[in-house]
Short mmCIF file of C-alpha atoms and ligand atoms in Angstrom, two decimals:
data_model
loop_
_atom_site.label_atom_id
_atom_site.label_comp_id
_atom_site.label_asym_id
_atom_site.label_seq_id
_atom_site.Cartn_x
_atom_site.Cartn_y
_atom_site.Cartn_z
CA UNK I 59 70.15 84.18 91.85
CA UNK I 60 67.95 85.09 94.79
CA UNK I 61 67.85 88.49 96.43
CA UNK I 62 70.03 87.62 99.42
CA UNK I 63 72.76 86.21 97.18
CA UNK I 64 72.65 89.25 94.94
CA UNK I 65 72.92 91.64 97.87
CA UNK I 66 75.83 89.64 99.26
CA UNK I 67 77.53 89.76 95.89
CA UNK I 68 77.00 93.51 95.71
CA UNK I 69 78.48 93.84 99.18
CA UNK I 70 81.54 91.71 98.34
CA UNK I 71 82.26 93.48 95.06
CA UNK I 72 81.79 96.85 96.75
CA UNK I 73 84.26 95.86 99.45
CA UNK I 74 86.86 94.83 96.87
CA UNK I 75 86.44 98.01 94.82
CA UNK I 76 86.51 100.23 97.92
CA UNK I 77 89.67 98.68 99.32
CA UNK I 78 91.28 98.85 95.87
CA UNK I 79 90.59 102.58 95.57
CA UNK I 80 91.78 103.18 99.14
CA UNK I 81 95.00 101.22 98.57
CA UNK I 82 95.65 103.10 95.32
CA UNK I 83 95.52 106.31 97.33
CA UNK I 84 98.31 105.07 99.63
CA UNK I 85 100.73 103.99 96.88
CA UNK I 86 103.32 106.66 96.21
CA UNK I 87 103.98 105.97 92.52
CA UNK I 88 100.33 106.32 91.53
CA UNK I 89 99.98 109.88 90.15
CA UNK I 90 97.88 112.04 92.43
CA UNK I 91 95.84 113.14 89.40
CA UNK I 92 94.58 109.56 89.05
CA UNK I 93 93.50 109.44 92.69
CA UNK I 94 91.87 112.84 92.50
CA UNK I 95 89.98 111.84 89.39
CA UNK I 96 88.87 108.55 90.98
CA UNK I 97 87.64 110.30 94.06
CA UNK I 98 85.85 113.02 92.04
CA UNK I 99 84.25 110.85 89.36
CA UNK I 100 83.75 107.57 91.16
CA UNK I 101 83.72 107.83 94.95
CA UNK I 102 82.04 111.23 95.30
CA UNK I 103 80.42 110.87 91.88
CA UNK I 104 78.73 107.72 90.65
CA UNK I 105 78.99 105.68 93.87
CA UNK I 106 77.72 108.52 96.01
CA UNK I 107 74.81 109.31 93.68
CA UNK I 108 73.55 105.73 93.31
CA UNK I 109 74.05 105.00 97.04
CA UNK I 110 72.12 108.13 97.97
CA UNK I 111 69.27 107.32 95.57
CA UNK I 112 69.00 103.82 97.05
CA UNK I 113 68.86 105.17 100.60
CA UNK I 114 66.33 107.83 99.62
CA UNK I 115 64.12 105.22 97.97
CA UNK I 116 64.06 103.15 101.14
CA UNK I 117 63.37 106.14 103.36
CA UNK I 118 60.62 107.23 101.00
CA UNK I 119 58.58 104.21 102.04
CA UNK I 120 58.99 104.49 105.79
CA UNK I 121 56.32 107.09 106.56
CA UNK I 122 53.54 105.76 104.28
CA UNK I 123 54.31 102.22 105.35
CA UNK I 124 54.24 102.87 109.09
CA UNK I 125 51.08 104.96 108.84
CA UNK I 126 49.10 102.65 106.57
CA UNK I 127 50.27 99.44 108.16
CA UNK I 128 49.67 100.62 111.72
CA UNK I 129 46.16 101.97 111.05
CA UNK I 130 45.46 98.66 109.33
CA UNK I 131 46.80 96.53 112.18
CA UNK I 132 45.33 98.59 114.99
CA UNK I 133 41.85 98.75 113.48
CA UNK I 134 41.96 94.99 112.88
CA UNK I 135 42.72 94.37 116.55
CA UNK I 136 39.59 96.28 117.39
CA UNK I 137 39.76 95.73 121.09
CA UNK I 138 41.65 98.49 122.95
CA UNK I 139 42.52 96.42 125.99
CA UNK I 140 44.38 93.95 123.81
CA UNK I 141 46.28 96.80 122.23
CA UNK I 142 47.08 98.04 125.73
CA UNK I 143 48.48 94.76 127.04
CA UNK I 144 50.42 94.21 123.84
CA UNK I 145 51.92 97.69 124.07
CA UNK I 146 52.88 97.17 127.71
CA UNK I 147 54.48 93.79 127.02
CA UNK I 148 56.37 95.12 124.02
CA UNK I 149 57.71 98.13 125.90
CA UNK I 150 58.77 96.00 128.85
CA UNK I 151 60.60 93.55 126.62
CA UNK I 152 62.32 96.30 124.63
CA UNK I 153 63.54 98.01 127.80
CA UNK I 154 64.59 94.73 129.41
CA UNK I 155 66.67 93.60 126.42
CA UNK I 156 68.34 97.01 126.26
CA UNK I 157 69.18 96.91 129.97
CA UNK I 158 70.67 93.41 129.52
CA UNK I 159 72.67 94.62 126.52
CA UNK I 160 74.21 97.52 128.35
CA UNK I 161 74.95 95.49 131.49
CA UNK I 162 76.70 92.87 129.37
CA UNK I 163 78.69 95.64 127.68
CA UNK I 164 79.78 97.11 131.03
CA UNK I 165 80.83 93.73 132.42
CA UNK I 166 82.80 92.71 129.32
CA UNK I 167 84.47 96.10 128.96
CA UNK I 168 85.57 95.94 132.60
CA UNK I 169 87.01 92.47 132.05
CA UNK I 170 88.82 93.33 128.81
CA UNK I 171 89.80 96.89 129.83
CA UNK I 172 90.19 98.31 126.31
CA UNK I 173 91.19 101.83 127.40
CA UNK I 174 93.68 101.17 130.19
CA UNK I 175 97.08 102.71 129.54
CA UNK I 176 95.95 105.07 126.79
CA UNK I 177 96.37 108.12 129.05
CA UNK I 178 94.46 110.55 126.91
CA UNK I 179 95.27 114.06 127.97
CA UNK I 180 93.03 117.07 127.70
CA UNK I 181 94.69 118.04 124.42
CA UNK I 182 91.64 117.05 122.38
CA UNK I 183 89.23 119.79 121.57
CA UNK I 184 85.95 118.56 120.29
CA UNK I 185 82.58 120.22 120.31
CA UNK I 186 79.80 117.62 120.42
CA UNK I 187 76.35 118.23 119.05
CA UNK I 188 73.67 118.75 121.67
CA UNK I 189 72.00 115.55 122.81
CA UNK I 190 68.25 115.86 123.51
CA UNK I 191 67.26 116.07 127.18
CA UNK I 192 65.24 113.21 128.65
CA UNK I 193 62.32 115.56 129.26
CA UNK I 194 62.22 116.59 125.60
CA UNK I 195 62.36 112.96 124.51
CA UNK I 196 59.08 112.34 126.37
CA UNK I 197 57.28 115.51 125.32
CA UNK I 198 58.24 114.93 121.69
CA UNK I 199 56.31 111.66 121.57
CA UNK I 200 53.05 113.57 121.21
CA UNK I 201 52.31 115.30 117.90
CA UNK I 202 50.61 118.66 117.61
CA UNK I 203 50.43 118.38 113.85
CA UNK I 204 50.32 114.98 112.11
CA UNK I 205 51.35 116.39 108.73
CA UNK I 206 54.41 118.00 110.31
CA UNK I 207 55.24 114.74 112.08
CA UNK I 208 55.10 112.92 108.76
CA UNK I 209 57.03 115.60 106.90
CA UNK I 210 59.77 115.38 109.49
CA UNK I 211 59.59 111.59 109.67
CA UNK I 212 59.09 111.74 113.43
CA UNK I 213 58.34 108.09 114.04
CA UNK I 214 56.99 108.15 117.60
CA UNK I 215 54.58 110.96 116.72
CA UNK I 216 53.43 109.07 113.63
CA UNK I 217 52.87 105.98 115.77
CA UNK I 218 50.74 107.92 118.27
CA UNK I 219 48.64 109.46 115.50
CA UNK I 220 48.20 106.15 113.65
CA UNK I 221 47.16 104.35 116.85
CA UNK I 222 44.55 107.00 117.55
CA UNK I 223 43.24 106.76 114.01
CA UNK I 224 43.24 102.94 114.10
CA UNK I 225 41.22 102.91 117.34
CA UNK I 226 38.79 105.46 115.89
CA UNK I 227 38.37 103.42 112.70
CA UNK I 228 37.54 100.30 114.68
CA UNK I 229 34.95 102.18 116.72
CA UNK I 230 33.21 103.94 113.85
CA UNK I 231 30.85 101.18 112.71
CA UNK I 232 30.00 101.03 109.02
CA UNK I 233 32.01 104.10 107.89
CA UNK I 234 34.94 102.71 109.89
CA UNK I 235 34.69 99.38 108.07
CA UNK I 236 34.91 101.14 104.73
CA UNK I 237 37.97 103.08 105.78
CA UNK I 238 39.55 99.93 107.14
CA UNK I 239 39.02 98.16 103.83
CA UNK I 240 40.69 101.04 102.05
CA UNK I 241 43.69 100.82 104.39
CA UNK I 242 43.97 97.06 103.89
CA UNK I 243 44.22 97.66 100.13
CA UNK I 244 46.61 100.56 100.57
CA UNK I 245 48.79 98.32 102.71
CA UNK I 246 49.04 95.79 99.89
CA UNK I 247 50.05 98.50 97.46
CA UNK I 248 52.73 99.99 99.73
CA UNK I 249 54.15 96.52 100.42
CA UNK I 250 54.35 96.04 96.66
CA UNK I 251 56.39 99.24 96.45
CA UNK I 252 58.80 97.76 99.02
CA UNK I 253 59.24 94.68 96.86
CA UNK I 254 59.80 96.76 93.72
CA UNK I 255 62.44 98.89 95.40
CA UNK I 256 64.20 95.87 96.90
CA UNK I 257 65.46 95.20 93.38
CA UNK I 258 67.64 98.29 93.64
CA UNK I 259 69.34 96.86 96.72
CA UNK I 260 72.27 94.94 95.20
CA UNK I 261 73.38 98.02 93.23
CA UNK I 262 72.74 100.42 96.08
CA UNK I 263 74.60 98.22 98.54
CA UNK I 264 77.53 97.85 96.11
CA UNK I 265 77.88 101.63 95.80
CA UNK I 266 77.49 102.37 99.51
CA UNK I 267 80.01 99.76 100.64
CA UNK I 268 82.52 100.71 97.92
CA UNK I 269 82.33 104.38 98.91
CA UNK I 270 82.68 103.59 102.61
CA UNK I 271 85.80 101.46 102.19
CA UNK I 272 87.34 103.82 99.64
CA UNK I 273 87.20 106.55 102.29
CA UNK I 274 88.16 104.41 105.27
CA UNK I 275 91.82 104.25 106.22
CA UNK I 276 93.23 101.32 108.16
CA UNK I 277 95.21 103.57 110.52
CA UNK I 278 92.09 104.68 112.34
CA UNK I 279 91.24 101.12 113.31
CA UNK I 280 94.72 100.06 114.42
CA UNK I 281 94.79 102.41 117.43
CA UNK I 282 91.39 101.43 118.59
CA UNK I 283 91.50 97.74 117.86
CA UNK I 284 90.82 96.67 121.45
CA UNK I 285 87.82 98.95 121.77
CA UNK I 286 86.56 97.87 118.36
CA UNK I 287 86.87 94.17 119.11
CA UNK I 288 85.25 94.51 122.54
CA UNK I 289 82.17 96.13 120.98
CA UNK I 290 82.04 93.45 118.27
CA UNK I 291 82.38 90.66 120.84
CA UNK I 292 79.51 91.98 122.98
CA UNK I 293 77.37 92.56 119.88
CA UNK I 294 77.86 88.93 118.88
CA UNK I 295 77.24 87.63 122.41
CA UNK I 296 74.06 89.62 122.76
CA UNK I 297 72.79 89.35 119.17
CA UNK I 298 73.27 85.62 118.95
CA UNK I 299 73.49 84.34 122.55
CA UNK I 300 70.99 86.46 124.48
CA UNK I 301 68.45 86.66 121.65
CA UNK I 302 68.56 82.90 121.06
CA UNK I 303 68.12 82.29 124.76
CA UNK I 304 65.11 84.61 125.05
CA UNK I 305 63.54 83.29 121.86
CA UNK I 306 63.82 79.62 122.78
CA UNK I 307 62.84 80.04 126.41
CA UNK I 308 59.75 82.14 125.64
CA UNK I 309 58.57 80.54 122.40
CA UNK I 310 60.40 77.21 121.94
CA UNK I 311 61.20 78.29 118.38
CA UNK I 312 64.53 77.57 116.72
CA UNK I 313 66.95 80.52 116.74
CA UNK I 314 68.64 79.17 113.63
CA UNK I 315 65.37 79.28 111.70
CA UNK I 316 64.77 82.76 113.09
CA UNK I 317 68.10 84.11 111.84
CA UNK I 318 67.71 82.38 108.47
CA UNK I 319 64.32 84.01 108.09
CA UNK I 320 65.47 87.53 108.89
CA UNK I 321 68.54 87.44 106.63
CA UNK I 322 67.29 90.11 104.18
CA UNK I 323 66.66 92.52 107.07
CA UNK I 324 70.14 91.82 108.47
CA UNK I 325 71.75 92.59 105.12
CA UNK I 326 69.79 95.81 104.69
CA UNK I 327 70.61 96.91 108.23
CA UNK I 328 74.30 96.22 107.72
CA UNK I 329 74.53 98.13 104.48
CA UNK I 330 72.36 101.11 105.39
CA UNK I 331 73.33 101.52 109.08
CA UNK I 332 69.78 102.61 109.67
CA UNK I 333 67.00 100.72 111.46
CA UNK I 334 64.57 103.24 110.10
CA UNK I 335 65.57 102.80 106.45
CA UNK I 336 65.51 99.03 106.97
CA UNK I 337 61.98 99.11 108.41
CA UNK I 338 60.14 98.37 105.15
CA UNK I 339 62.25 95.23 104.75
CA UNK I 340 61.89 94.23 108.41
CA UNK I 341 58.11 94.52 108.17
CA UNK I 342 58.06 92.53 104.96
CA UNK I 343 60.23 89.80 106.46
CA UNK I 344 58.18 89.63 109.67
CA UNK I 345 54.91 89.22 107.85
CA UNK I 346 56.02 87.00 104.97
CA UNK I 347 58.77 84.89 106.51
CA UNK I 348 58.42 84.90 110.30
CA UNK I 349 54.66 84.51 110.09
CA UNK I 350 53.89 87.47 112.37
CA UNK I 351 50.40 88.88 111.95
CA UNK I 352 50.22 92.42 110.53
CA UNK I 353 48.32 93.66 113.61
CA UNK I 354 51.37 92.88 115.77
CA UNK I 355 54.23 93.64 113.38
CA UNK I 356 52.79 96.97 112.32
CA UNK I 357 52.97 98.18 115.91
CA UNK I 358 56.02 96.49 117.41
CA UNK I 359 58.45 96.99 114.51
CA UNK I 360 58.07 100.75 113.91
CA UNK I 361 58.20 101.21 117.69
CA UNK I 362 61.30 99.03 117.91
CA UNK I 363 63.05 100.80 115.04
CA UNK I 364 62.59 103.99 117.03
CA UNK I 365 63.15 103.08 120.66
CA UNK I 366 64.83 99.67 120.80
CA UNK I 367 68.56 99.98 120.17
CA UNK I 368 70.41 97.20 121.95
CA UNK I 369 73.40 97.43 119.62
CA UNK I 370 73.66 101.15 120.22
CA UNK I 371 73.43 100.65 123.99
CA UNK I 372 76.25 98.11 123.77
CA UNK I 373 78.50 100.56 121.92
CA UNK I 374 77.65 103.23 124.49
CA UNK I 375 78.43 100.93 127.41
CA UNK I 376 81.80 99.86 126.06
CA UNK I 377 82.59 103.43 124.97
CA UNK I 378 81.84 104.78 128.44
CA UNK I 379 84.17 102.32 130.12
CA UNK I 380 86.79 102.86 127.41
CA UNK I 381 86.70 106.65 127.78
CA UNK I 382 86.75 106.41 131.59
CA UNK I 383 89.83 104.18 131.39
CA UNK I 384 91.54 106.22 128.67
CA UNK I 385 91.10 109.43 130.69
CA UNK I 386 91.90 107.68 133.98
CA UNK I 387 88.57 108.51 135.59
CA UNK I 388 86.88 106.13 138.03
CA UNK I 389 83.10 106.39 137.81
CA UNK I 390 82.37 103.81 140.54
CA UNK I 391 79.41 101.48 140.93
CA UNK I 392 76.90 104.34 141.16
CA UNK I 393 78.29 105.62 137.88
CA UNK I 394 77.72 102.27 136.21
CA UNK I 395 74.12 102.08 137.43
CA UNK I 396 73.64 105.59 136.08
CA UNK I 397 75.08 104.46 132.73
CA UNK I 398 72.58 101.58 132.59
CA UNK I 399 69.68 103.95 133.24
CA UNK I 400 70.77 106.75 130.90
CA UNK I 401 71.89 104.49 128.05
CA UNK I 402 68.53 102.70 128.15
CA UNK I 403 66.76 106.04 127.95
CA UNK I 404 69.25 107.34 125.36
CA UNK I 405 68.39 104.39 123.17
CA UNK I 406 64.77 105.59 123.19
CA UNK I 407 65.95 109.03 122.07
CA UNK I 408 68.25 107.66 119.38
CA UNK I 409 66.71 107.91 115.94
CA UNK I 410 67.28 104.91 113.71
CA UNK I 411 69.64 106.69 111.33
CA UNK I 412 73.39 106.36 110.86
CA UNK I 413 75.64 107.70 113.57
CA UNK I 414 73.05 109.02 116.00
CA UNK I 415 74.19 106.63 118.72
CA UNK I 416 77.39 108.63 118.92
CA UNK I 417 75.45 111.84 119.53
CA UNK I 418 73.31 110.41 122.31
CA UNK I 419 76.50 108.98 123.83
CA UNK I 420 77.22 112.58 124.84
CA UNK I 421 74.14 112.42 127.07
CA UNK I 422 75.47 109.31 128.82
CA UNK I 423 78.97 110.69 129.27
CA UNK I 424 77.71 113.98 130.66
CA UNK I 425 75.47 112.20 133.11
CA UNK I 426 78.43 110.46 134.75
CA UNK I 427 80.81 113.38 134.41
CA UNK I 428 83.10 111.93 131.75
CA UNK I 429 84.77 114.16 129.15
CA UNK I 430 82.54 114.38 126.09
CA UNK I 431 85.75 114.98 124.09
CA UNK I 432 86.26 111.22 124.37
CA UNK I 433 83.83 110.85 121.48
CA UNK I 434 86.46 112.34 119.17
CA UNK I 435 88.73 109.40 120.01
CA UNK I 436 86.31 106.68 118.97
CA UNK I 437 84.71 108.45 116.02
CA UNK I 438 87.23 106.94 113.59
CA UNK I 439 85.89 103.41 113.92
CA UNK I 440 82.28 104.31 114.53
CA UNK I 441 81.09 103.95 110.96
CA UNK I 442 81.99 100.27 110.87
CA UNK I 443 80.57 99.63 114.33
CA UNK I 444 77.40 101.44 113.30
CA UNK I 445 76.79 98.87 110.58
CA UNK I 446 77.16 96.01 113.04
CA UNK I 447 75.16 97.52 115.87
CA UNK I 448 72.31 98.33 113.49
CA UNK I 449 72.15 94.61 112.66
CA UNK I 450 71.70 93.89 116.39
CA UNK I 451 69.11 96.68 116.68
CA UNK I 452 67.04 95.23 113.85
CA UNK I 453 67.45 91.61 115.01
CA UNK I 454 66.28 92.67 118.49
CA UNK I 455 63.16 94.30 117.07
CA UNK I 456 62.38 91.16 115.05
CA UNK I 457 63.01 88.85 118.00
CA UNK I 458 60.73 90.80 120.35
CA UNK I 459 58.09 91.00 117.63
CA UNK I 460 58.16 87.22 117.25
CA UNK I 461 57.90 86.69 121.01
CA UNK I 462 54.98 89.12 121.32
CA UNK I 463 53.17 87.64 118.33
CA UNK I 464 53.60 84.18 119.80
CA UNK I 465 52.22 85.27 123.18
CA UNK I 466 49.21 86.88 121.48
CA UNK I 467 48.54 83.81 119.32
CA UNK I 468 49.28 85.94 116.31
CA UNK I 469 52.23 83.91 115.05
CA UNK I 470 51.90 81.42 112.25
CA UNK I 471 54.37 78.88 113.63
CA UNK I 472 54.17 76.74 110.52
CA UNK I 473 55.18 79.63 108.33
CA UNK I 474 57.99 80.48 110.76
CA UNK I 475 59.42 76.99 110.58
CA UNK I 476 58.83 76.35 106.92
CA UNK I 477 62.10 77.30 105.30
CA UNK I 478 60.99 75.90 101.96
CA UNK I 479 58.87 79.04 101.97
CA UNK I 480 62.00 80.99 101.31
CA UNK I 481 61.89 80.03 97.65
CA UNK I 482 58.34 81.20 97.52
CA UNK I 483 59.39 84.45 99.20
CA UNK I 484 62.11 84.93 96.63
CA UNK I 485 59.50 84.32 93.96
CA UNK I 486 57.35 87.11 95.40
CA UNK I 487 60.33 89.43 95.42
CA UNK I 488 61.30 88.44 91.89
CA UNK I 489 57.83 89.14 90.53
N1 LIG W 92 72.47 103.48 113.20
C1 LIG W 92 71.74 103.00 114.32
C2 LIG W 92 70.39 102.52 113.88
O1 LIG W 92 69.81 103.03 112.97
C3 LIG W 92 71.61 104.02 115.39
C4 LIG W 92 72.97 104.33 115.95
O2 LIG W 92 73.44 103.58 116.81
O3 LIG W 92 73.60 105.30 115.55
O4 LIG W 92 69.84 101.60 114.41
#
């Protein structure tokens, strides 16, 4: 069986086990001792341990991979002006897609009106975590200590440092060439580590999904079904419709082939809820299946995993309208424009780890004077939405990367279109 099939199987079995454990907990004649034991030994025991090890093993690769791969790619580009135009194009496209995502979310939420009639009072007391200020988001891009940036996994700072180093390597003549060669070899080795650890995925995914569904009650979803479905609808519209449209109009490539190619990244994003933890897989997929040159992927993907969060922006847009309606507040047209601006910026400040979108939502709500307590209302269904929005986040990064690579003549279009490659890819992973 190939990797995708095994991950899917792990996901399906995990879902069945999780729902089974959850249902057992609701049945009155099952002795509570059985449920307590299950939750102690299985859910918070084995499943939690293996799931956590899997996640840790993915995160372990992120910093070395981004650093090595980016120095490699940037020094290979050599020419700074090319790096500059590529960076500008990438940033523009990331911001544009996020702005489209949030606008679509606002329009759809206003049409569907998920929160009307809920009449949430002020009875909820909820203390949100502090969202970072926009000023801090900008200042924090620049590292004062590269080792600290790496120890903390601060992606933007690592990107800045790696770019600087890559440029320096390309400008250092003979010594630079030697260092570059070393980095090219290191890159191979780190990519090999990704492939080795991908074998853990089916088991890790099984444990994470089983634990999630064992803990998730149905009740939480029932009350919020309209909100939940609105977010899912906009995620699908944007993730499939808008991305396909942009991809075909800018590159004339087939969206179907694109989505088939990025399947492993989609599965990892869904099961980890983290663009950052998925990054090793996204990079691997971009270089080996989409045919994107390392010099482009190594820059655009780590950047995207950090600042490009279309799925998160969509959740924030729908959530804002939902909370405004549920609390009977009218934020007006100016309010909506403000939401577009802040949610786009918030998506830059959202780290690619589970649940952070909900924290930066506080920033958006505060900006338009909505009660931050509203977050407490939607928190119950956020875990599931997080999985789906992370898929959109990662697909968006991959789509923009493909478009940029194509515009820079750094895309191997034959490799992109050759789906028979997939067997070969699976072979690489198997080995
Ligand atoms: N989990 C999302 C991601 O990693 C971020 C979020 O929306 O919370 O892409």
